[in-house]
mmCIF file of C-alpha atoms in Angstrom:
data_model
loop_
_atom_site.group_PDB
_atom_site.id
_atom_site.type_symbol
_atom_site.label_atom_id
_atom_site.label_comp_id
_atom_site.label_asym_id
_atom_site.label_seq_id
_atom_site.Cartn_x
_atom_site.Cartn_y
_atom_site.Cartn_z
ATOM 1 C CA UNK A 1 106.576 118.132 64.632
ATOM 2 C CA UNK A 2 105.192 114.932 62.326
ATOM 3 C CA UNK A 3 108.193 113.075 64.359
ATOM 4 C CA UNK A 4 106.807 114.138 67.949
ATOM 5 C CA UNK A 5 103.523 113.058 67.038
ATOM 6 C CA UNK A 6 104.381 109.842 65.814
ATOM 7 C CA UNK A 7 106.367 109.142 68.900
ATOM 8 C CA UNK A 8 103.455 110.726 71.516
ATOM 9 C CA UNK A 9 101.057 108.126 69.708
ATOM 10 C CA UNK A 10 103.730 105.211 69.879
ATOM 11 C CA UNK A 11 104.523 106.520 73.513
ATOM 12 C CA UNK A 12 100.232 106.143 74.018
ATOM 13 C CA UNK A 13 99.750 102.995 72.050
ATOM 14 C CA UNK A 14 102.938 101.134 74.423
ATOM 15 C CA UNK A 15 101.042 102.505 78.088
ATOM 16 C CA UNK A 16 97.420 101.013 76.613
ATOM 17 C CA UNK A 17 99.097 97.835 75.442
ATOM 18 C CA UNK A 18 100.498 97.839 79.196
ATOM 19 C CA UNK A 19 98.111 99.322 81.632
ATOM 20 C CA UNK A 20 94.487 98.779 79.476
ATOM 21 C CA UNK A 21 92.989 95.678 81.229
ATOM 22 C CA UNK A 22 93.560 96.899 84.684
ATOM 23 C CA UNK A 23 95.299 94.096 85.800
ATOM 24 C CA UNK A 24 99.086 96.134 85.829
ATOM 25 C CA UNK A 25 97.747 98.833 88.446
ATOM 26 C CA UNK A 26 95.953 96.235 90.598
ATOM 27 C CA UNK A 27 99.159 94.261 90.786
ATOM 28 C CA UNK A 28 101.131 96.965 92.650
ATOM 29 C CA UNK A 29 98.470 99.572 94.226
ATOM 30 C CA UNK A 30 98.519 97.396 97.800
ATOM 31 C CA UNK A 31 102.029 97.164 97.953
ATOM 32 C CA UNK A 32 103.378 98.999 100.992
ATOM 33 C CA UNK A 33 105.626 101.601 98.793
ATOM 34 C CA UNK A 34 102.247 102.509 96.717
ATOM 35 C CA UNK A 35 100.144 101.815 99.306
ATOM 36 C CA UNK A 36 101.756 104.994 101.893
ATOM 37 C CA UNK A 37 101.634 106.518 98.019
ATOM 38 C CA UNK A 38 98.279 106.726 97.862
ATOM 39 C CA UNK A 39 97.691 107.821 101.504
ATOM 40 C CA UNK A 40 99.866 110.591 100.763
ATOM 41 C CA UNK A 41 97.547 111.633 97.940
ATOM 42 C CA UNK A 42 94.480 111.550 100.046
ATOM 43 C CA UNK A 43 96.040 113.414 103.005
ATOM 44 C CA UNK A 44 96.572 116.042 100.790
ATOM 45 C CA UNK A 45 93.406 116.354 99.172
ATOM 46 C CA UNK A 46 91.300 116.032 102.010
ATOM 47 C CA UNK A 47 93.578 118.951 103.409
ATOM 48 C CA UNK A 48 92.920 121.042 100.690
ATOM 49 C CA UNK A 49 89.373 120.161 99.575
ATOM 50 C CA UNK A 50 87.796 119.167 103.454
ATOM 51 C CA UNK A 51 87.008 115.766 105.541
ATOM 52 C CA UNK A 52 83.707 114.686 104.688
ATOM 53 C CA UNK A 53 83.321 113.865 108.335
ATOM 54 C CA UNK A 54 83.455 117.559 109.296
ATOM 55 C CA UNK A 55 82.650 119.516 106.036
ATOM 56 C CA UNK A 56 84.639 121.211 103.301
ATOM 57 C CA UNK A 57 87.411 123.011 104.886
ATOM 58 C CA UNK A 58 87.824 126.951 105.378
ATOM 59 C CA UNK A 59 87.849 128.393 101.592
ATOM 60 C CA UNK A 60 87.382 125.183 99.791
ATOM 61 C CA UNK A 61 85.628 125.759 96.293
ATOM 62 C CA UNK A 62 82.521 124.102 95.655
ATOM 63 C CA UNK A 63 82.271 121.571 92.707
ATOM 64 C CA UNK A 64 83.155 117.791 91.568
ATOM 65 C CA UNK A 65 86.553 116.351 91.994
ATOM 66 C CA UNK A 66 87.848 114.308 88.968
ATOM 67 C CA UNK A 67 90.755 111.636 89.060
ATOM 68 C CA UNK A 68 92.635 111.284 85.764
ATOM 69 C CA UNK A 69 94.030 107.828 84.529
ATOM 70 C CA UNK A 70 93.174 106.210 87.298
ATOM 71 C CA UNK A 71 93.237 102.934 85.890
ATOM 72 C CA UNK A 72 91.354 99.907 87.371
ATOM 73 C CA UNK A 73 91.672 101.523 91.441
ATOM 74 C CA UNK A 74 90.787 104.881 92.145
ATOM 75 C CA UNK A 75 92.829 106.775 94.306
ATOM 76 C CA UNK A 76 89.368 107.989 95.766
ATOM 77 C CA UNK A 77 88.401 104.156 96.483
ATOM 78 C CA UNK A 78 90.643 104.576 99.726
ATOM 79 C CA UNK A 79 88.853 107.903 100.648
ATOM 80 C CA UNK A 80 85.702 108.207 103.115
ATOM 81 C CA UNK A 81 82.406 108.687 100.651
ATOM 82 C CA UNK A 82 83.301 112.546 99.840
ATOM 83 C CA UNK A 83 80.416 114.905 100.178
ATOM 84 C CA UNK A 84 81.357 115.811 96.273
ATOM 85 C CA UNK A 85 80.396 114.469 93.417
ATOM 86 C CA UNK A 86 83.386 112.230 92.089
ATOM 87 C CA UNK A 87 84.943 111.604 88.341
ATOM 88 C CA UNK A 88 87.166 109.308 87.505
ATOM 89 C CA UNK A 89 88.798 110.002 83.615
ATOM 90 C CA UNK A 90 91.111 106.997 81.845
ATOM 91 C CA UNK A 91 92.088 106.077 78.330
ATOM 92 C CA UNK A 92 90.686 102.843 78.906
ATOM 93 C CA UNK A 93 87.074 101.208 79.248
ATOM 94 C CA UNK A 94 88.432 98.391 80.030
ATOM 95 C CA UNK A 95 90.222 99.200 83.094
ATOM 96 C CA UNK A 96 87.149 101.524 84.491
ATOM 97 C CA UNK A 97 85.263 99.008 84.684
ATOM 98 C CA UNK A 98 87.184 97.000 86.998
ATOM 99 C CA UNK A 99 86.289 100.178 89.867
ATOM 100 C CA UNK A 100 83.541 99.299 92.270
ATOM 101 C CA UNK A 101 80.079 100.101 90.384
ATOM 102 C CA UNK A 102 77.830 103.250 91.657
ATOM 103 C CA UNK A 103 80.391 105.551 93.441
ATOM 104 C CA UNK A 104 82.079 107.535 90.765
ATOM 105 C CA UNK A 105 81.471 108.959 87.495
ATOM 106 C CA UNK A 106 83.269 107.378 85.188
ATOM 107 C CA UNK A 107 84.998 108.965 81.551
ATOM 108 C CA UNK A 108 87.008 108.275 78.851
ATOM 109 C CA UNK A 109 89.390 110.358 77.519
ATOM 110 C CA UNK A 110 92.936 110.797 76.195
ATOM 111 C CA UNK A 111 94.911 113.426 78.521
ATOM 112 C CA UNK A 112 97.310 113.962 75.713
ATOM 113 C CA UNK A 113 94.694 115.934 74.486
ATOM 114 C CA UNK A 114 92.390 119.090 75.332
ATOM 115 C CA UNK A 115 90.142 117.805 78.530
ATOM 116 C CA UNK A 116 86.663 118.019 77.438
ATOM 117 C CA UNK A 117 85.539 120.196 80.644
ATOM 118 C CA UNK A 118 84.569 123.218 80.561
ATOM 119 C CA UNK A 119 86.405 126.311 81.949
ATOM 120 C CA UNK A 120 86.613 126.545 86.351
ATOM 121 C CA UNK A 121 84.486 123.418 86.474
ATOM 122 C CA UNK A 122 85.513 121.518 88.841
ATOM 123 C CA UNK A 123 87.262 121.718 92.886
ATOM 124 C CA UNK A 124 89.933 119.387 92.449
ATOM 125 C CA UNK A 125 91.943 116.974 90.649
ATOM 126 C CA UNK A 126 94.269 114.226 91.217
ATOM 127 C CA UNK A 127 96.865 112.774 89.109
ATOM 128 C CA UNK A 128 98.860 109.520 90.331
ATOM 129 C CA UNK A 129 101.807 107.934 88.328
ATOM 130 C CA UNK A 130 100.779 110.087 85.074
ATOM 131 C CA UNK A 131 102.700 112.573 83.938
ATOM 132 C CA UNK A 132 106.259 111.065 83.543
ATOM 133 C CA UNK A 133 104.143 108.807 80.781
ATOM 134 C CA UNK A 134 103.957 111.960 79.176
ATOM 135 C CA UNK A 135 105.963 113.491 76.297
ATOM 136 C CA UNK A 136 104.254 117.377 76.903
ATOM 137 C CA UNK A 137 103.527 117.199 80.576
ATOM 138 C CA UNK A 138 103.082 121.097 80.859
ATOM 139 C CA UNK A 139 100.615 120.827 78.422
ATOM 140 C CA UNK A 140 98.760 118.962 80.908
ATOM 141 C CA UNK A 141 99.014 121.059 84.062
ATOM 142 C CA UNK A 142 97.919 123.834 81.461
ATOM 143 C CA UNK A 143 94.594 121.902 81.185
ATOM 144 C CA UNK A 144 94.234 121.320 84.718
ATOM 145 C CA UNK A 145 94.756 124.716 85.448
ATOM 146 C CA UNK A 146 92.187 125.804 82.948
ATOM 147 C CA UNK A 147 89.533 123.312 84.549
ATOM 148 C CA UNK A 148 89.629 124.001 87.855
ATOM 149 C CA UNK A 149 88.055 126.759 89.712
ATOM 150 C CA UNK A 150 89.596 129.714 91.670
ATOM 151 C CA UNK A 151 90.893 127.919 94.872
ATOM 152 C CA UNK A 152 90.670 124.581 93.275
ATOM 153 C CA UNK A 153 93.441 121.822 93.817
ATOM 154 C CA UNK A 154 95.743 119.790 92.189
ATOM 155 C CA UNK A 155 97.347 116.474 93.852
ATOM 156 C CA UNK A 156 99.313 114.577 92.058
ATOM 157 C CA UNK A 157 102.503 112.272 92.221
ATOM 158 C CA UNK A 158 105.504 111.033 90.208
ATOM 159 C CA UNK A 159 108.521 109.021 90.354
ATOM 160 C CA UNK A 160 111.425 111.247 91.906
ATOM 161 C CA UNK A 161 114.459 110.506 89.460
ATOM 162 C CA UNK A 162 117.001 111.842 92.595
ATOM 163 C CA UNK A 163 116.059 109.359 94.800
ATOM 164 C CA UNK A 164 118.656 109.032 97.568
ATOM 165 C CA UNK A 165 119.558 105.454 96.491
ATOM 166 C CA UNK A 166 119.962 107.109 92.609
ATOM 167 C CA UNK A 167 121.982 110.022 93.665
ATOM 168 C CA UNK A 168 124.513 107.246 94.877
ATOM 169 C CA UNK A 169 123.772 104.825 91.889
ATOM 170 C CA UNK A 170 125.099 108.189 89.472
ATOM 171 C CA UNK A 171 128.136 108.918 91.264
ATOM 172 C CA UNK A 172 129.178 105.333 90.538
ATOM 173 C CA UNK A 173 128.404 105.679 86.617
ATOM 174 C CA UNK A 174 124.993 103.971 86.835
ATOM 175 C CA UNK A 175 121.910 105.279 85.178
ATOM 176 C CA UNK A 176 118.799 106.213 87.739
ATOM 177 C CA UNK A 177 116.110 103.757 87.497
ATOM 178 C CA UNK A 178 113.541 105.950 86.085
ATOM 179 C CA UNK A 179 115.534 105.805 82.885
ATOM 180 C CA UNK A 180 116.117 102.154 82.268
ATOM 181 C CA UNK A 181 114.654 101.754 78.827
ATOM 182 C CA UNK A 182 114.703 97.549 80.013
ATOM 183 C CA UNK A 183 112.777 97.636 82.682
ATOM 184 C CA UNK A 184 109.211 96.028 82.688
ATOM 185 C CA UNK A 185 107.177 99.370 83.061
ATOM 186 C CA UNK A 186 109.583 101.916 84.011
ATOM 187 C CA UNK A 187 110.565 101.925 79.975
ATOM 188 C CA UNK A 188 107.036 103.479 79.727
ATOM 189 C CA UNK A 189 107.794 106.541 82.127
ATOM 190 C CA UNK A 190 108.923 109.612 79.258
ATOM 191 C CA UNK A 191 109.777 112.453 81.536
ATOM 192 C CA UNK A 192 111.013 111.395 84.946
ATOM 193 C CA UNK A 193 110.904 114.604 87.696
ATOM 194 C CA UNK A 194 112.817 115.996 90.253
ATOM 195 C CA UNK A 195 111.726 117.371 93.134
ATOM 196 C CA UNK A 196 112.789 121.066 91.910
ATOM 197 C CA UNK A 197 111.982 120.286 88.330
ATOM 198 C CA UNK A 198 108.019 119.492 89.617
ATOM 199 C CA UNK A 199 107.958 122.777 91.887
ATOM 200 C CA UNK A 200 108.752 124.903 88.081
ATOM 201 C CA UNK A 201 106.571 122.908 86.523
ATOM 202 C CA UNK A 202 103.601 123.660 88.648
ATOM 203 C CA UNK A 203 104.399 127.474 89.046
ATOM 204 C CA UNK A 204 104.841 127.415 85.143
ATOM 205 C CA UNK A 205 101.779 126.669 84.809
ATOM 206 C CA UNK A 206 100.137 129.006 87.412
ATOM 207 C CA UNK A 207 99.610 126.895 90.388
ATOM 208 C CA UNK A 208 100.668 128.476 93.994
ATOM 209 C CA UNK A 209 100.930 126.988 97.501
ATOM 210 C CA UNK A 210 103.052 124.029 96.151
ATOM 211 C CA UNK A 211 104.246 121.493 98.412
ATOM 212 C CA UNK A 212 105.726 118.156 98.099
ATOM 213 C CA UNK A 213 105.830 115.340 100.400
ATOM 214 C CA UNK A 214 107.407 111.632 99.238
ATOM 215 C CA UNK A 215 106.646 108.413 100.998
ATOM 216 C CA UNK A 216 109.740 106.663 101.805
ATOM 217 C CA UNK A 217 113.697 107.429 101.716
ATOM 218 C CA UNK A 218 115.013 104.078 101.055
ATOM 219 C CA UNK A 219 118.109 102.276 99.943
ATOM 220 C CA UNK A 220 118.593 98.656 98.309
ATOM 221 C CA UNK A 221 120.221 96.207 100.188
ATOM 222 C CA UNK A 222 120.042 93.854 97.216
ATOM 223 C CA UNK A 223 117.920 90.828 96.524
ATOM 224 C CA UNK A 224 114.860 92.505 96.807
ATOM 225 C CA UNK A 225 115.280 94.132 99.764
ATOM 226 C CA UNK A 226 114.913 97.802 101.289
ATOM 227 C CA UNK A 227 115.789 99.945 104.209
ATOM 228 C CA UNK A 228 113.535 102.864 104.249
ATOM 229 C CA UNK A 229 112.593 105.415 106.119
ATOM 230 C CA UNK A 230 109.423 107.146 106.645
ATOM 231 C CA UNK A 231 111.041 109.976 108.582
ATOM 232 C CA UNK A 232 113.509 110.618 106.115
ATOM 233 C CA UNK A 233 110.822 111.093 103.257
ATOM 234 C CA UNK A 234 109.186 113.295 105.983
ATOM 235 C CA UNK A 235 111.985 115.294 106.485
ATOM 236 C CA UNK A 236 113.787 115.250 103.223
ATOM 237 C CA UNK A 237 110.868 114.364 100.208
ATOM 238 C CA UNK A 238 113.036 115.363 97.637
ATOM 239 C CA UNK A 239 115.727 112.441 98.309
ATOM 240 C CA UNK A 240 112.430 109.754 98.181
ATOM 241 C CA UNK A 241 110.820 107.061 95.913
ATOM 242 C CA UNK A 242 107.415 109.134 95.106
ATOM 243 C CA UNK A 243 107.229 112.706 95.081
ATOM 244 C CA UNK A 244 103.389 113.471 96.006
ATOM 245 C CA UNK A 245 102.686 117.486 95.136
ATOM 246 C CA UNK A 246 99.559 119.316 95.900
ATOM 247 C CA UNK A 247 99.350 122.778 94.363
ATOM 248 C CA UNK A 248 96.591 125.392 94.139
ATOM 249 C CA UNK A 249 95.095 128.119 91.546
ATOM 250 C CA UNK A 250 95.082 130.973 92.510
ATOM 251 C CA UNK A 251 91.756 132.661 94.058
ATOM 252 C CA UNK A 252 90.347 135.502 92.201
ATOM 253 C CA UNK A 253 91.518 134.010 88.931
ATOM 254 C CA UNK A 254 89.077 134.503 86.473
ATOM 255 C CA UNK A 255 91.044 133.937 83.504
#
């Protein structure tokens, strides 16, 4: 156990060294891969929670919606101004206040530890890029769970380890790129997901009316360069680049 913490801490201390000025997640978020990402994420939580436009949608609980370790851009920065109140949670100071002053709440917190919310208190939360940086991911969906009202939502999205391009790259005896411990940043991601290994996760930890989309199905030509397909991701999300899940807790629960 003294082992695992040391490690979660060292694990912590690496991701602040890399992502606590904000300037790492600004470098990549308008990139065309992160960019469809992030769309993906909003789709789904406007879907769930309601277009401001029109309303909260049929069923939709009332209550804040809080972004964790969003870093310096805020996945809710790309949204229409939600009729909701609007958190946004990171580790660092630093990169929160690099967001655009005045349109959400922002918190600092550690979510390798207990949230500091209170029970069913709040609609809906969104996760980007997070929990592969973590070494006891359940033990965050346990929190999110706990947090979020009866009907409430969870969006959130991950690297997919069986990419199509990886699936090919491991029949020739080369490693998936989620687990090069070389790489810039992805030496920072801890627990890199599969499509059906998210799906367990999220019904492990209570949450119903899972469904994944991904972004793009691609495959390197070399030199920096990609064919991908947005119809393939549409058609087959568990073969792309980002797996983007939304999930729900279960009405009626009251524990």
């Amino acid at each position: 156990m003294i082992g695992d913490v040391s490690a979660a801490a060292a694990a912590r201390e690496a991701n602040s060294r890399c992502y606590d000025d904000g300037r790492a997640t600004l470098a990549y978020v308008d990139d065309p891969y992160h960019a469809a990402r992030r769309r993906l994420i909003g789709a789904a939580l406007l879907a769930a929670v309601g277009d401001p436009a029109t309303g909260d949608g049929p069923g939709a609980p009332a209550g804040a919606l809080l972004e964790l370790g969003p870093g310096a851009r805020s996945v809710f920065d790309g949204l229409p101004r939600l009729r909701r109140p609007t958190v946004v949670a990171d580790l660092s100071w630093s990169a929160l206040a690099q967001a655009p002053a005045g349109r959400h709440h922002p918190v600092q917190l550690d979510v390798t530890r207990p949230l500091p919310l209170a029970d069913r208190s709040v609609a809906g939360v969104v996760a980007a890029e997070l929990i592969e940086h973590l070494y006891h991911p359940g033990a965050l969906l346990a929190e999110i769970a706990r947090v979020l009202r009866p009907g409430g939502v969870l969006v959130l999205s991950t690297p997919n380890l069986a990419t199509l391009q990886d699936r090919f790259r491991f029949l020739f005896g080369r490693s998936p790129r989620q687990v090069d411990p070389m790489h810039r940043y992805l030496h920072l991601h801890i627990r890199p997901f599969t499509a059906q290994m998210l799906r367990r996760m999220l019904r492990a930890a209570g949450f119903v009316e899972v469904s994944i989309r991904s972004n793009y199905v691609g495959v390197h030509l070399g030199r920096d360069r990609w064919l991908q397909s947005r119809l393939l991701a549409r058609l087959f999300p568990g073969l792309g680049g980002s797996l983007v899940a939304s999930a729900r807790r279960p009405w009626g629960d009251g524990g």
